[in-house]
Short mmCIF file of C-alpha atoms in Angstrom, two decimals:
data_model
loop_
_atom_site.label_atom_id
_atom_site.label_comp_id
_atom_site.label_asym_id
_atom_site.label_seq_id
_atom_site.Cartn_x
_atom_site.Cartn_y
_atom_site.Cartn_z
CA MET D 1 0.00 0.00 0.00
CA ALA D 2 1.38 3.38 -1.01
CA LYS D 3 1.05 6.20 1.52
CA ILE D 4 0.39 9.70 0.18
CA ILE D 5 0.28 12.88 2.21
CA LEU D 6 -2.11 14.96 0.16
CA LYS D 7 -0.82 18.42 1.02
CA GLU D 8 2.55 17.45 -0.49
CA LEU D 9 0.79 17.30 -3.87
CA LYS D 10 -0.83 20.73 -3.62
CA ASP D 11 1.41 22.29 -6.28
CA TYR D 12 1.00 19.40 -8.74
CA ASP D 13 -1.19 19.63 -11.82
CA LEU D 14 -3.51 16.80 -12.84
CA THR D 15 -0.95 15.14 -15.13
CA SER D 16 1.72 15.25 -12.43
CA ILE D 17 -0.60 13.69 -9.85
CA HIS D 18 -1.50 10.93 -12.30
CA GLU D 19 2.17 10.27 -13.05
CA TYR D 20 2.95 10.26 -9.32
CA LEU D 21 0.27 7.62 -8.73
CA ILE D 22 1.64 5.48 -11.56
CA LEU D 23 5.15 5.70 -10.09
CA GLN D 24 3.85 4.21 -6.84
CA GLU D 25 3.36 0.92 -8.73
CA ASP D 26 0.32 0.10 -6.62
CA THR D 27 -3.45 0.36 -6.79
CA THR D 28 -4.01 0.53 -3.04
CA PHE D 29 -3.37 3.84 -1.32
CA GLU D 30 -3.55 5.40 2.09
CA LEU D 31 -4.27 9.08 1.63
CA GLU D 32 -3.60 11.40 4.56
CA MET D 33 -5.46 14.67 4.80
CA HIS D 34 -4.16 17.06 7.42
CA PHE D 35 -4.32 20.74 6.72
CA TRP D 36 -4.03 23.41 9.35
CA PRO D 37 -4.52 27.03 8.31
CA ALA D 38 -2.93 29.05 11.11
CA ALA D 39 -5.24 32.02 10.58
CA MET D 40 -8.42 30.08 11.42
CA PRO D 41 -9.65 29.47 15.00
CA GLN D 42 -9.36 25.79 15.94
CA LYS D 43 -13.06 25.06 16.53
CA ILE D 44 -14.10 26.62 13.23
CA PHE D 45 -11.27 24.90 11.41
CA LEU D 46 -12.18 21.47 12.75
CA TYR D 47 -15.79 21.92 11.65
CA VAL D 48 -14.69 22.99 8.16
CA LEU D 49 -12.15 20.18 7.91
CA TYR D 50 -14.67 17.51 8.91
CA ILE D 51 -17.07 18.78 6.24
CA LYS D 52 -14.36 18.89 3.57
CA ALA D 53 -13.04 15.45 4.54
CA ALA D 54 -16.52 13.93 4.39
CA TYR D 55 -17.11 15.31 0.89
CA PHE D 56 -13.67 14.16 -0.26
CA GLY D 57 -14.41 10.71 1.16
CA HIS D 58 -17.67 10.64 -0.78
CA LEU D 59 -15.82 11.39 -4.02
CA LEU D 60 -13.15 8.80 -3.26
CA SER D 61 -15.78 6.14 -2.59
CA LYS D 62 -17.23 6.75 -6.06
CA VAL D 63 -13.94 5.95 -7.85
CA SER D 64 -12.74 3.16 -5.53
CA ASP D 65 -13.26 -0.58 -5.55
CA THR D 66 -12.77 -0.60 -1.78
CA PHE D 67 -12.89 2.35 0.57
CA SER D 68 -12.36 2.93 4.27
CA HIS D 69 -11.60 5.96 6.35
CA TYR D 70 -10.28 7.03 9.72
CA VAL D 71 -11.72 10.09 11.43
CA PRO D 72 -9.47 11.55 14.11
CA LEU D 73 -10.68 12.23 17.61
CA ASP D 74 -7.56 14.13 18.57
CA THR D 75 -8.16 17.80 17.92
CA LEU D 76 -4.47 18.64 18.34
CA ASP D 77 -3.46 16.85 15.16
CA PRO D 78 -6.53 16.15 13.03
CA VAL D 79 -5.35 13.66 10.40
CA PHE D 80 -7.99 12.01 8.25
CA LYS D 81 -6.91 8.81 6.53
CA PHE D 82 -8.58 7.23 3.55
CA ARG D 83 -7.69 3.80 2.22
CA VAL D 84 -8.71 3.06 -1.32
CA ARG D 85 -8.11 0.43 -3.94
CA VAL D 86 -8.68 1.64 -7.46
CA GLN D 87 -8.47 0.28 -10.96
CA ASP D 88 -8.39 3.65 -12.73
CA LEU D 89 -5.52 5.77 -11.44
CA PHE D 90 -6.55 8.70 -13.61
CA LYS D 91 -9.96 8.92 -11.90
CA LEU D 92 -8.22 8.89 -8.52
CA ALA D 93 -5.84 11.60 -9.75
CA GLU D 94 -8.83 13.71 -10.83
CA VAL D 95 -10.47 13.44 -7.41
CA ILE D 96 -7.23 14.31 -5.63
CA TYR D 97 -6.51 17.22 -7.97
CA LYS D 98 -10.01 18.67 -7.64
CA MET D 99 -9.92 18.40 -3.84
CA LEU D 100 -6.53 20.10 -3.65
CA GLU D 101 -7.69 22.87 -5.98
CA GLY D 102 -10.86 23.24 -3.92
CA TYR D 103 -8.84 23.58 -0.74
CA PHE D 104 -5.75 25.47 -1.85
CA GLY D 105 -6.58 26.89 -5.26
CA GLU D 106 -7.84 30.21 -6.46
CA SER D 107 -8.90 29.17 -9.95
CA GLU D 108 -12.28 28.58 -11.52
CA LEU D 109 -11.85 24.89 -10.67
CA CYS D 110 -11.65 25.87 -6.99
CA GLU D 111 -14.98 27.63 -7.28
CA GLN D 112 -16.52 24.70 -9.18
CA TYR D 113 -15.34 22.20 -6.57
CA ASN D 114 -16.67 24.28 -3.70
CA ASP D 115 -19.99 24.81 -5.51
CA ALA D 116 -20.27 21.04 -6.08
CA GLU D 117 -19.47 20.47 -2.41
CA GLU D 118 -22.19 22.92 -1.39
CA GLN D 119 -24.71 21.19 -3.68
CA TYR D 120 -23.72 17.83 -2.21
CA TRP D 121 -24.46 19.03 1.32
CA LYS D 122 -27.80 20.50 0.22
CA LYS D 123 -28.74 17.09 -1.19
CA VAL D 124 -27.62 15.42 2.02
CA GLY D 125 -29.86 17.79 3.96
CA GLU D 126 -32.77 16.94 1.68
CA MET D 127 -31.96 13.19 1.89
CA LYS D 128 -31.45 13.09 -1.89
CA ILE D 129 -27.81 11.99 -2.01
CA ASP D 130 -26.49 9.59 -4.64
CA THR D 131 -24.40 6.66 -3.47
CA PRO D 132 -21.80 4.67 -5.38
#
């Protein structure tokens, strides 16, 4: 199983992420998500991170053959872990790239990702969510 710390890929483009996944010579990955913006109060940050991690997990589950996740209880070092096995590395690269752009980016893709995330949560609230 290849371990990937997602924030280390934040400056990669889609092609580079795909190539990075291929170089791992594996189809099973543990993805670690731990971002800590210093300017945000801890309680607000944790709420935002849990929401973002849940949406990212939803997207991962749609492109994975198997999917599991770990949700941290420790608020001092909130590290979310996702384990996935995939057949299509490009689809995984797309999900990773879109999430990183949604979190760190300032492009139109960032706005699209965040809009899609908002629509997802509206559907969840209305109990109209699609499942893989």
